[in-house]
C-alpha cells in the first residue's frame, strides 16, 4: 500500500485528492491529513480514511479536533509546527495543497524525508523556487506539478529533450472580469470576483484569476520548476479553459494539452505517475465544442503579468516579496480597504520600495531569509494600503 499524506485536505484541491483516494481506499495507507478551520470535514475524512494523524493549523481548535476524533484511532494535533512534524512522517506521496506561503515549510519537510511531492501550492515555487528545487535534489526526492498548466507542460515534455523547447505557453481563462470594462473592474466587489466562469476553486485563487495574479504566480512557477528563462514563457487568453498549456519546439511544432477544466486530472496524473490510470473526468467531445478562442492578454487590464516578468528578472527573494505583498493586497481587497484594480498598484509600490533598498532582496535564499522578506513585504504592503486610505 502506498503511504500518502494530504496537506490542505479540507480545501478545494485537498477534497479533490480525497475524492480520488476514496475511489480506491485499499490502495492507500493515509498517514496525515491537515486542515485549518474546517474541523468537521477534517475529522470526518481522517476517520473514514483511517489516517494516523489529523492536524489543524490553529492551536485554539485543538480541543474541537480532539473531541471530533473521539472514539477513533486518529491522533489529533494542532499548530504549524505540528503540521511540519506530520509532513516529516514517512510517506511515499505527499499532496501540498495548503493555500499561501504557509505551504512552503511542510513541502520542504516532505522532500527532506524523500517523499514524492505533488505540488499544488504554487507559492512554494514563487517564494522559494531555488530552495525547494534544491531540497528535492539534495534528498533525491521528486516534485510533480499539480497546477493544471504546469502538469500540462510536464506531460508535453514526456520523452522530449528540454533543449529543443523554444517556448512555453500557459493559458488563462481571463477569470470573472474577462469581458468587463476597466471602469467596472475598478468598482468590482469581492463577491463578483469570487465566481469563476470555468473552474471551481478556493476563493483566493479565484480572485487571483480575475486579476491575473494567479497567472503571474504561474509564470514564476514555470520558470522555477522547468528552469527556463522568463522570456521563454508566454500567457495566452483562452476563455474555454480546455487547452491548459502548449509547448513550442525548435521545429515549429506546438504540443497542446487538451482536457476538461477539472483538477482531478492533474491531481490524478501526479498520483499515478508515471502510469496513466482511469480518472473520473469528462471526456471532451471536440466536434460538439466546435470552436476555441485565443487572444493576447491586455497589459492595461492585467499589470500583474508585467510585474511577474520584472520579478523573474530581478530573481533572488523578489518572488517572496511579490507573493507576500499580493496576499496582503488581496486581504485589503477582501476587507474593502482597497479596490480591485488597486491590488497591482500596492504590489508594484512594495516591490519598488524593496528593490530600492528596504530589504536584502539579493541575500542568499534560506528559509529564514524567505520568511524575513515575506515579513517585510507584508509590513510594507500594510503601510502602502494605509497610505492610500
Ligand atoms: P482552499 O482555500 O480551498 O484550501 C486551502 C487549504 O489550506 C484548506 O485546507 C485550509 O484549511 C488550509 N489552510 C488555510 N490557511 C492555512 C494556514 N495558514 N496553514 C495551514 N493550512 C491552511 O485552496 P485551494 O485548494 O484552492 O488551493 C490550495 C493551493 O493550491 C493554493 O496554493 C492554490 O494556489 C493552489 N492551486 C489550486 C487550484 C484549484 O483548482 N483550487 C489549482 C492550482 C493550484 P480550512 O479550509 O480548513 O481552513
Ligand atoms: Mg493553474
CSV table of C-alpha atoms and ligand atoms in Angstrom, one decimal:
chain,number,residue,atom,x,y,z
A,1,UNK,CA,0.0,0.0,0.0
A,2,UNK,CA,1.2,3.5,-0.8
A,3,UNK,CA,1.6,5.8,2.2
A,4,UNK,CA,0.1,9.2,1.4
A,5,UNK,CA,-0.4,12.5,3.2
A,6,UNK,CA,-2.5,15.4,2.2
A,7,UNK,CA,-1.8,18.9,3.5
A,8,UNK,CA,-4.7,21.4,2.9
A,9,UNK,CA,-7.0,18.4,2.9
A,10,UNK,CA,-10.1,20.4,3.6
A,11,UNK,CA,-9.6,22.8,0.7
A,12,UNK,CA,-10.6,22.5,-2.9
A,13,UNK,CA,-7.5,20.6,-4.1
A,14,UNK,CA,-7.5,18.6,-0.9
A,15,UNK,CA,-11.1,17.5,-1.3
A,16,UNK,CA,-10.5,16.6,-5.0
A,17,UNK,CA,-7.5,14.5,-3.9
A,18,UNK,CA,-9.6,12.7,-1.3
A,19,UNK,CA,-12.2,12.1,-3.9
A,20,UNK,CA,-9.6,10.1,-5.9
A,21,UNK,CA,-8.3,8.2,-2.8
A,22,UNK,CA,-11.9,7.4,-1.8
A,23,UNK,CA,-12.5,5.6,-5.0
A,24,UNK,CA,-9.7,3.1,-4.2
A,25,UNK,CA,-9.2,3.2,-0.4
A,26,UNK,CA,-7.5,-0.2,-0.2
A,27,UNK,CA,-4.6,1.1,-2.3
A,28,UNK,CA,-3.6,3.8,0.2
A,29,UNK,CA,-2.4,4.0,3.7
A,30,UNK,CA,-3.2,7.6,4.8
A,31,UNK,CA,-0.5,9.0,7.2
A,32,UNK,CA,-1.6,12.6,7.8
A,33,UNK,CA,-4.3,15.0,6.8
A,34,UNK,CA,-4.1,18.7,7.6
A,35,UNK,CA,-6.7,21.4,7.6
A,36,UNK,CA,-7.4,24.8,9.0
A,37,UNK,CA,-10.8,25.9,10.4
A,38,UNK,CA,-13.0,23.2,8.9
A,39,UNK,CA,-12.7,20.8,11.8
A,40,UNK,CA,-15.8,18.7,10.9
A,41,UNK,CA,-14.5,17.9,7.4
A,42,UNK,CA,-11.0,17.2,8.6
A,43,UNK,CA,-12.2,14.8,11.3
A,44,UNK,CA,-14.7,13.1,9.1
A,45,UNK,CA,-12.2,12.4,6.4
A,46,UNK,CA,-9.5,11.4,8.8
A,47,UNK,CA,-11.8,8.8,10.5
A,48,UNK,CA,-13.1,7.4,7.2
A,49,UNK,CA,-9.6,7.2,5.7
A,50,UNK,CA,-8.1,5.8,8.9
A,51,UNK,CA,-5.4,8.5,9.0
A,52,UNK,CA,-2.6,8.2,11.5
A,53,UNK,CA,-2.9,11.8,12.5
A,54,UNK,CA,-5.1,14.8,11.7
A,55,UNK,CA,-3.7,18.3,12.2
A,56,UNK,CA,-5.4,21.7,12.3
A,57,UNK,CA,-3.2,24.8,11.7
A,58,UNK,CA,-4.9,26.5,14.6
A,59,UNK,CA,-3.8,25.8,18.1
A,60,UNK,CA,-7.1,27.2,19.5
A,61,UNK,CA,-9.0,24.5,17.6
A,62,UNK,CA,-7.1,21.5,19.1
A,63,UNK,CA,-9.8,20.7,21.7
A,64,UNK,CA,-12.5,20.8,19.0
A,65,UNK,CA,-10.5,18.5,16.8
A,66,UNK,CA,-9.8,16.1,19.6
A,67,UNK,CA,-13.5,16.0,20.5
A,68,UNK,CA,-14.4,15.3,16.9
A,69,UNK,CA,-11.9,12.4,16.7
A,70,UNK,CA,-13.1,10.8,20.0
A,71,UNK,CA,-13.6,7.1,19.7
A,72,UNK,CA,-11.4,6.8,16.6
A,73,UNK,CA,-7.7,5.8,16.4
A,74,UNK,CA,-6.7,9.1,14.7
A,75,UNK,CA,-4.3,11.2,16.7
A,76,UNK,CA,-5.1,14.9,17.0
A,77,UNK,CA,-2.6,17.7,16.6
A,78,UNK,CA,-2.6,21.5,16.1
A,79,UNK,CA,-0.3,24.4,15.1
A,80,UNK,CA,2.1,25.0,12.3
A,81,UNK,CA,4.9,23.0,14.0
A,82,UNK,CA,2.6,20.0,14.3
A,83,UNK,CA,1.9,20.3,10.5
A,84,UNK,CA,5.7,20.3,9.8
A,85,UNK,CA,6.0,17.2,12.1
A,86,UNK,CA,3.2,15.5,10.3
A,87,UNK,CA,4.9,16.3,7.0
A,88,UNK,CA,8.1,14.7,8.3
A,89,UNK,CA,6.4,11.4,9.0
A,90,UNK,CA,7.5,8.9,6.3
A,91,UNK,CA,5.2,8.8,3.3
A,92,UNK,CA,5.6,7.8,-0.3
A,93,UNK,CA,3.4,10.6,-1.8
A,94,UNK,CA,2.5,14.0,-0.2
A,95,UNK,CA,0.0,16.4,-1.6
A,96,UNK,CA,1.0,20.1,-0.9
A,97,UNK,CA,-2.3,22.0,-1.1
A,98,UNK,CA,-2.3,24.5,1.8
A,99,UNK,CA,-3.1,27.9,0.4
A,100,UNK,CA,-0.4,30.7,0.6
A,101,UNK,CA,3.1,31.0,1.9
A,102,UNK,CA,2.2,28.7,4.8
A,103,UNK,CA,2.5,25.8,2.4
A,104,UNK,CA,6.3,26.1,2.0
A,105,UNK,CA,7.7,24.6,5.2
A,106,UNK,CA,5.5,21.4,5.1
A,107,UNK,CA,6.6,20.8,1.5
A,108,UNK,CA,10.2,21.1,2.5
A,109,UNK,CA,9.7,18.7,5.3
A,110,UNK,CA,8.1,16.2,3.0
A,111,UNK,CA,11.0,16.5,0.5
A,112,UNK,CA,13.6,16.1,3.3
A,113,UNK,CA,12.2,12.7,4.1
A,114,UNK,CA,12.4,11.7,0.5
A,115,UNK,CA,8.7,11.7,-0.4
A,116,UNK,CA,7.3,12.5,-3.9
A,117,UNK,CA,5.8,15.9,-3.5
A,118,UNK,CA,2.6,16.6,-5.6
A,119,UNK,CA,2.9,20.4,-5.6
A,120,UNK,CA,-0.4,22.4,-5.9
A,121,UNK,CA,0.8,25.1,-3.5
A,122,UNK,CA,2.3,27.4,-6.2
A,123,UNK,CA,3.5,29.9,-3.5
A,124,UNK,CA,6.3,27.4,-2.7
A,125,UNK,CA,7.9,27.8,-6.1
A,126,UNK,CA,7.2,31.5,-6.2
A,127,UNK,CA,8.6,32.4,-2.9
A,128,UNK,CA,11.4,29.9,-2.7
A,129,UNK,CA,11.9,28.2,-6.0
A,130,UNK,CA,15.7,27.6,-5.7
A,131,UNK,CA,15.2,26.3,-2.1
A,132,UNK,CA,12.5,23.8,-2.9
A,133,UNK,CA,14.1,22.6,-6.1
A,134,UNK,CA,17.5,22.3,-4.3
A,135,UNK,CA,16.0,20.4,-1.4
A,136,UNK,CA,14.4,17.9,-3.8
A,137,UNK,CA,17.7,17.4,-5.5
A,138,UNK,CA,19.6,17.1,-2.2
A,139,UNK,CA,17.3,14.4,-0.9
A,140,UNK,CA,16.7,12.7,-4.2
A,141,UNK,CA,13.0,13.4,-3.9
A,142,UNK,CA,10.7,14.1,-6.9
A,143,UNK,CA,8.3,17.1,-7.3
A,144,UNK,CA,5.3,16.5,-9.6
A,145,UNK,CA,3.4,19.7,-10.6
A,146,UNK,CA,-0.3,19.8,-9.9
A,147,UNK,CA,-1.2,23.3,-11.1
A,148,UNK,CA,-3.0,22.4,-14.3
A,149,UNK,CA,-0.8,24.4,-16.6
A,150,UNK,CA,2.4,23.0,-15.2
A,151,UNK,CA,1.0,19.5,-15.3
A,152,UNK,CA,0.1,20.1,-18.9
A,153,UNK,CA,3.7,21.4,-19.7
A,154,UNK,CA,5.2,18.4,-17.8
A,155,UNK,CA,3.0,16.0,-19.8
A,156,UNK,CA,4.0,17.8,-23.1
A,157,UNK,CA,7.7,17.2,-22.3
A,158,UNK,CA,7.5,13.5,-21.7
A,159,UNK,CA,10.1,11.9,-24.0
A,160,UNK,CA,11.4,15.3,-25.2
A,161,UNK,CA,14.8,16.9,-24.7
A,162,UNK,CA,14.3,20.3,-23.0
A,163,UNK,CA,17.0,21.8,-25.1
A,164,UNK,CA,14.6,21.5,-28.1
A,165,UNK,CA,12.0,23.6,-26.4
A,166,UNK,CA,11.6,27.1,-27.8
A,167,UNK,CA,8.7,28.5,-25.8
A,168,UNK,CA,6.2,27.6,-23.2
A,169,UNK,CA,2.7,29.0,-23.4
A,170,UNK,CA,0.3,28.8,-20.4
A,171,UNK,CA,-3.3,29.7,-20.9
A,172,UNK,CA,-5.5,31.9,-18.9
A,173,UNK,CA,-9.3,31.9,-18.9
A,174,UNK,CA,-9.4,35.6,-18.1
A,175,UNK,CA,-11.4,35.0,-14.9
A,176,UNK,CA,-14.6,36.6,-13.7
A,177,UNK,CA,-13.9,40.0,-15.4
A,178,UNK,CA,-12.7,38.8,-18.8
A,179,UNK,CA,-15.3,40.9,-20.6
A,180,UNK,CA,-15.7,43.8,-18.2
A,181,UNK,CA,-14.6,47.4,-18.8
A,182,UNK,CA,-11.8,48.8,-16.8
A,183,UNK,CA,-14.3,51.2,-15.1
A,184,UNK,CA,-16.4,48.2,-14.0
A,185,UNK,CA,-13.4,46.3,-12.8
A,186,UNK,CA,-12.4,49.3,-10.6
A,187,UNK,CA,-15.7,49.0,-8.8
A,188,UNK,CA,-15.8,45.2,-8.6
A,189,UNK,CA,-16.7,43.6,-5.3
A,190,UNK,CA,-15.1,40.5,-3.7
A,191,UNK,CA,-18.4,38.6,-4.3
A,192,UNK,CA,-18.2,39.4,-8.0
A,193,UNK,CA,-14.5,38.4,-8.2
A,194,UNK,CA,-15.1,35.1,-6.4
A,195,UNK,CA,-17.1,33.4,-9.2
A,196,UNK,CA,-15.0,31.7,-11.9
A,197,UNK,CA,-16.5,31.0,-15.3
A,198,UNK,CA,-14.8,27.6,-15.7
A,199,UNK,CA,-13.1,26.4,-12.6
A,200,UNK,CA,-14.4,25.6,-9.2
A,201,UNK,CA,-11.6,26.6,-6.8
A,202,UNK,CA,-10.8,28.2,-3.4
A,203,UNK,CA,-11.9,31.9,-3.0
A,204,UNK,CA,-8.4,33.4,-3.0
A,205,UNK,CA,-7.2,31.7,-6.2
A,206,UNK,CA,-10.5,32.6,-7.9
A,207,UNK,CA,-10.0,36.3,-7.2
A,208,UNK,CA,-6.3,35.9,-8.3
A,209,UNK,CA,-7.6,34.5,-11.6
A,210,UNK,CA,-9.8,37.6,-12.2
A,211,UNK,CA,-6.8,39.9,-11.6
A,212,UNK,CA,-4.3,37.5,-13.3
A,213,UNK,CA,-2.2,37.5,-10.2
A,214,UNK,CA,-2.7,33.8,-10.4
A,215,UNK,CA,-1.2,33.7,-13.9
A,216,UNK,CA,1.6,36.0,-12.7
A,217,UNK,CA,2.4,33.4,-10.0
A,218,UNK,CA,2.2,30.7,-12.6
A,219,UNK,CA,4.7,32.4,-14.8
A,220,UNK,CA,7.2,32.4,-11.9
A,221,UNK,CA,6.2,28.9,-11.1
A,222,UNK,CA,7.0,27.8,-14.7
A,223,UNK,CA,10.4,29.5,-14.6
A,224,UNK,CA,11.4,27.9,-11.3
A,225,UNK,CA,10.0,24.4,-12.0
A,226,UNK,CA,11.3,24.0,-15.5
A,227,UNK,CA,14.4,26.2,-15.0
A,228,UNK,CA,13.9,28.2,-18.2
A,229,UNK,CA,14.5,31.9,-18.9
A,230,UNK,CA,11.5,34.2,-18.2
A,231,UNK,CA,11.2,35.4,-21.8
A,232,UNK,CA,10.5,31.9,-23.0
A,233,UNK,CA,7.2,31.8,-21.2
A,234,UNK,CA,4.0,33.4,-22.6
A,235,UNK,CA,0.4,33.8,-21.4
A,236,UNK,CA,-2.4,33.3,-23.9
A,237,UNK,CA,-6.0,34.1,-23.0
A,238,UNK,CA,-8.2,31.1,-23.8
A,239,UNK,CA,-11.7,31.6,-22.4
A,240,UNK,CA,-12.8,27.9,-22.7
A,241,UNK,CA,-10.0,26.6,-20.4
A,242,UNK,CA,-9.7,23.4,-22.4
A,243,UNK,CA,-6.1,23.8,-23.6
A,244,UNK,CA,-4.1,24.2,-20.4
A,245,UNK,CA,-0.6,24.8,-21.9
A,246,UNK,CA,1.3,24.4,-25.1
A,247,UNK,CA,5.0,23.6,-25.5
A,248,UNK,CA,6.6,25.1,-28.6
A,249,UNK,CA,9.6,23.2,-30.1
A,250,UNK,CA,12.5,24.3,-32.3
A,251,UNK,CA,11.0,22.7,-35.3
A,252,UNK,CA,7.9,24.9,-35.0
A,253,UNK,CA,5.7,22.1,-33.5
A,254,UNK,CA,3.3,23.1,-30.7
A,255,UNK,CA,2.2,20.4,-28.4
A,256,UNK,CA,-1.1,21.3,-26.7
A,257,UNK,CA,-2.5,19.6,-23.6
A,258,UNK,CA,-6.3,19.5,-24.0
A,259,UNK,CA,-8.6,18.4,-21.3
A,260,UNK,CA,-11.7,19.4,-19.2
A,261,UNK,CA,-11.3,22.0,-16.5
A,262,UNK,CA,-11.3,19.5,-13.7
A,263,UNK,CA,-8.4,19.5,-11.2
A,264,UNK,CA,-8.8,15.8,-10.7
A,265,UNK,CA,-7.0,15.2,-14.0
A,266,UNK,CA,-3.7,17.0,-12.8
A,267,UNK,CA,-4.1,15.5,-9.3
A,268,UNK,CA,-4.6,12.0,-10.7
A,269,UNK,CA,-1.7,12.4,-13.1
A,270,UNK,CA,0.6,13.2,-10.2
A,271,UNK,CA,-1.0,10.4,-8.0
A,272,UNK,CA,-0.5,7.7,-10.6
A,273,UNK,CA,2.6,9.0,-12.4
A,274,UNK,CA,4.4,7.5,-14.3
A,275,UNK,CA,1.3,5.5,-15.2
A,276,UNK,CA,-1.9,6.9,-16.6
A,277,UNK,CA,-5.0,5.4,-14.9
A,278,UNK,CA,-8.7,5.8,-15.5
A,279,UNK,CA,-9.9,9.1,-14.0
A,280,UNK,CA,-13.5,10.2,-13.3
A,281,UNK,CA,-13.2,13.3,-15.6
A,282,UNK,CA,-15.4,14.3,-18.5
A,283,UNK,CA,-14.2,13.1,-22.0
A,284,UNK,CA,-14.2,16.2,-24.3
A,285,UNK,CA,-16.3,16.0,-27.5
A,286,UNK,CA,-14.4,18.4,-29.7
A,287,UNK,CA,-16.9,18.1,-32.5
A,288,UNK,CA,-19.6,19.3,-30.1
A,289,UNK,CA,-17.3,22.1,-28.7
A,290,UNK,CA,-16.7,23.2,-32.3
A,291,UNK,CA,-14.7,26.3,-31.5
A,292,UNK,CA,-12.0,27.5,-29.2
A,293,UNK,CA,-10.8,31.1,-28.9
A,294,UNK,CA,-7.5,32.7,-28.1
A,295,UNK,CA,-6.3,36.3,-27.6
A,296,UNK,CA,-3.3,38.1,-26.2
A,297,UNK,CA,-3.7,39.4,-22.6
A,298,UNK,CA,-4.2,43.2,-22.5
A,299,UNK,CA,-1.4,44.6,-20.4
A,300,UNK,CA,-3.5,47.5,-19.2
A,301,UNK,CA,-6.1,45.2,-17.6
A,302,UNK,CA,-3.5,42.8,-16.2
A,303,UNK,CA,-0.5,44.7,-14.9
A,304,UNK,CA,0.3,41.6,-12.7
A,305,UNK,CA,1.8,39.9,-15.7
A,306,UNK,CA,4.3,42.7,-16.3
A,307,UNK,CA,5.2,42.7,-12.6
A,308,UNK,CA,5.8,38.9,-12.8
A,309,UNK,CA,8.4,39.4,-15.6
A,310,UNK,CA,10.1,42.1,-13.6
A,311,UNK,CA,10.2,39.8,-10.5
A,312,UNK,CA,11.6,37.0,-12.6
A,313,UNK,CA,14.3,39.3,-14.0
A,314,UNK,CA,15.2,40.6,-10.5
A,315,UNK,CA,15.2,37.0,-9.2
A,316,UNK,CA,16.6,36.2,-5.7
A,317,UNK,CA,14.0,36.9,-3.0
A,318,UNK,CA,11.8,39.0,-5.2
A,319,UNK,CA,9.3,36.2,-5.6
A,320,UNK,CA,8.8,36.1,-1.8
A,321,UNK,CA,8.1,39.8,-1.7
A,322,UNK,CA,5.8,39.6,-4.7
A,323,UNK,CA,3.7,36.8,-3.2
A,324,UNK,CA,3.5,38.3,0.3
A,325,UNK,CA,2.5,41.8,-1.0
A,326,UNK,CA,-0.1,40.1,-3.2
A,327,UNK,CA,-1.5,38.2,-0.2
A,328,UNK,CA,-1.8,41.5,1.8
A,329,UNK,CA,-3.3,43.4,-1.2
A,330,UNK,CA,-5.8,40.6,-1.6
A,331,UNK,CA,-6.7,40.8,2.1
A,332,UNK,CA,-7.1,44.6,1.6
A,333,UNK,CA,-9.5,44.0,-1.3
A,334,UNK,CA,-11.5,41.3,0.6
A,335,UNK,CA,-11.8,43.7,3.6
A,336,UNK,CA,-13.0,46.6,1.4
A,337,UNK,CA,-9.9,48.7,2.1
A,338,UNK,CA,-8.7,48.9,-1.5
A,339,UNK,CA,-10.4,48.4,-4.9
A,340,UNK,CA,-9.9,45.5,-7.2
A,341,UNK,CA,-7.5,47.4,-9.6
A,342,UNK,CA,-5.6,48.9,-6.6
A,343,UNK,CA,-4.1,45.4,-5.8
A,344,UNK,CA,-1.5,45.6,-8.6
A,345,UNK,CA,-0.6,49.2,-7.6
A,346,UNK,CA,0.0,48.1,-4.0
A,347,UNK,CA,2.3,45.2,-5.1
A,348,UNK,CA,4.2,47.4,-7.5
A,349,UNK,CA,4.8,50.1,-4.8
A,350,UNK,CA,6.0,47.4,-2.3
A,351,UNK,CA,8.4,46.0,-4.9
A,352,UNK,CA,9.7,49.5,-5.8
A,353,UNK,CA,10.4,50.2,-2.1
A,354,UNK,CA,12.0,46.8,-1.5
A,355,UNK,CA,14.2,46.9,-4.7
A,356,UNK,CA,15.1,50.5,-3.6
A,357,UNK,CA,16.9,49.0,-0.6
A,358,UNK,CA,14.3,48.4,2.1
A,359,UNK,CA,15.3,44.7,2.1
A,360,UNK,CA,18.2,42.5,1.1
A,361,UNK,CA,16.5,41.1,-1.9
A,362,UNK,CA,19.7,39.5,-3.2
A,363,UNK,CA,20.7,37.8,0.1
A,364,UNK,CA,21.2,34.0,-0.1
A,365,UNK,CA,17.9,32.1,-0.2
A,366,UNK,CA,17.3,30.2,3.1
A,367,UNK,CA,14.0,29.6,4.9
A,368,UNK,CA,15.0,32.4,7.2
A,369,UNK,CA,15.6,35.0,4.5
A,370,UNK,CA,12.5,33.9,2.7
A,371,UNK,CA,10.5,34.4,5.9
A,372,UNK,CA,12.2,37.8,6.6
A,373,UNK,CA,11.4,39.0,3.1
A,374,UNK,CA,7.9,37.8,3.4
A,375,UNK,CA,7.5,39.7,6.7
A,376,UNK,CA,9.0,42.9,5.5
A,377,UNK,CA,6.9,42.8,2.3
A,378,UNK,CA,3.7,42.2,4.3
A,379,UNK,CA,4.5,45.2,6.6
A,380,UNK,CA,5.3,47.4,3.7
A,381,UNK,CA,2.1,46.4,1.9
A,382,UNK,CA,0.1,47.3,5.0
A,383,UNK,CA,1.8,50.7,5.1
A,384,UNK,CA,1.2,51.3,1.4
A,385,UNK,CA,-2.5,50.3,1.8
A,386,UNK,CA,-2.8,52.6,4.9
A,387,UNK,CA,-1.3,55.5,3.0
A,388,UNK,CA,-3.9,55.1,0.2
A,389,UNK,CA,-6.9,55.2,2.5
B,1,LIG,P1,-8.6,26.4,-0.4
B,1,LIG,O1,-8.7,27.8,0.1
B,1,LIG,O2,-9.8,25.7,-1.0
B,1,LIG,O3,-7.9,25.4,0.7
B,1,LIG,C1,-6.8,25.8,1.4
B,1,LIG,C2,-6.4,24.7,2.4
B,1,LIG,O4,-5.4,25.2,3.3
B,1,LIG,C3,-7.6,24.3,3.4
B,1,LIG,O5,-7.4,23.0,3.8
B,1,LIG,C4,-7.4,25.3,4.5
B,1,LIG,O6,-8.0,24.9,5.7
B,1,LIG,C5,-5.9,25.3,4.6
B,1,LIG,N1,-5.3,26.5,5.2
B,1,LIG,C6,-5.7,27.7,5.1
B,1,LIG,N2,-4.8,28.6,5.7
B,1,LIG,C7,-3.9,27.8,6.3
B,1,LIG,C8,-2.7,28.0,7.1
B,1,LIG,N3,-2.3,29.3,7.4
B,1,LIG,N4,-1.9,27.0,7.5
B,1,LIG,C9,-2.3,25.7,7.2
B,1,LIG,N5,-3.4,25.4,6.4
B,1,LIG,C10,-4.1,26.4,6.0
B,1,LIG,O7,-7.4,26.5,-1.5
B,1,LIG,P2,-7.2,25.6,-2.9
B,1,LIG,O8,-7.4,24.2,-2.6
B,1,LIG,O9,-8.0,26.3,-4.0
B,1,LIG,O10,-5.7,25.9,-3.2
B,1,LIG,C11,-4.7,25.3,-2.5
B,1,LIG,C12,-3.3,25.6,-3.2
B,1,LIG,O11,-3.4,25.0,-4.5
B,1,LIG,C13,-3.1,27.1,-3.4
B,1,LIG,O12,-1.7,27.4,-3.3
B,1,LIG,C14,-3.6,27.3,-4.8
B,1,LIG,O13,-3.0,28.4,-5.4
B,1,LIG,C15,-3.2,26.0,-5.5
B,1,LIG,N6,-4.0,25.6,-6.6
B,1,LIG,C16,-5.3,25.5,-6.5
B,1,LIG,C17,-6.1,25.1,-7.6
B,1,LIG,C18,-7.5,24.9,-7.5
B,1,LIG,O14,-8.1,24.4,-8.5
B,1,LIG,N7,-8.2,25.1,-6.4
B,1,LIG,C19,-5.4,25.0,-9.0
B,1,LIG,C20,-4.0,25.1,-8.9
B,1,LIG,C21,-3.3,25.4,-7.8
B,1,LIG,P3,-9.5,25.2,6.1
B,1,LIG,O15,-10.3,25.4,4.8
B,1,LIG,O16,-10.0,24.0,6.9
B,1,LIG,O17,-9.5,26.5,6.9
B,2,LIG,MG1,-3.3,27.0,-12.7
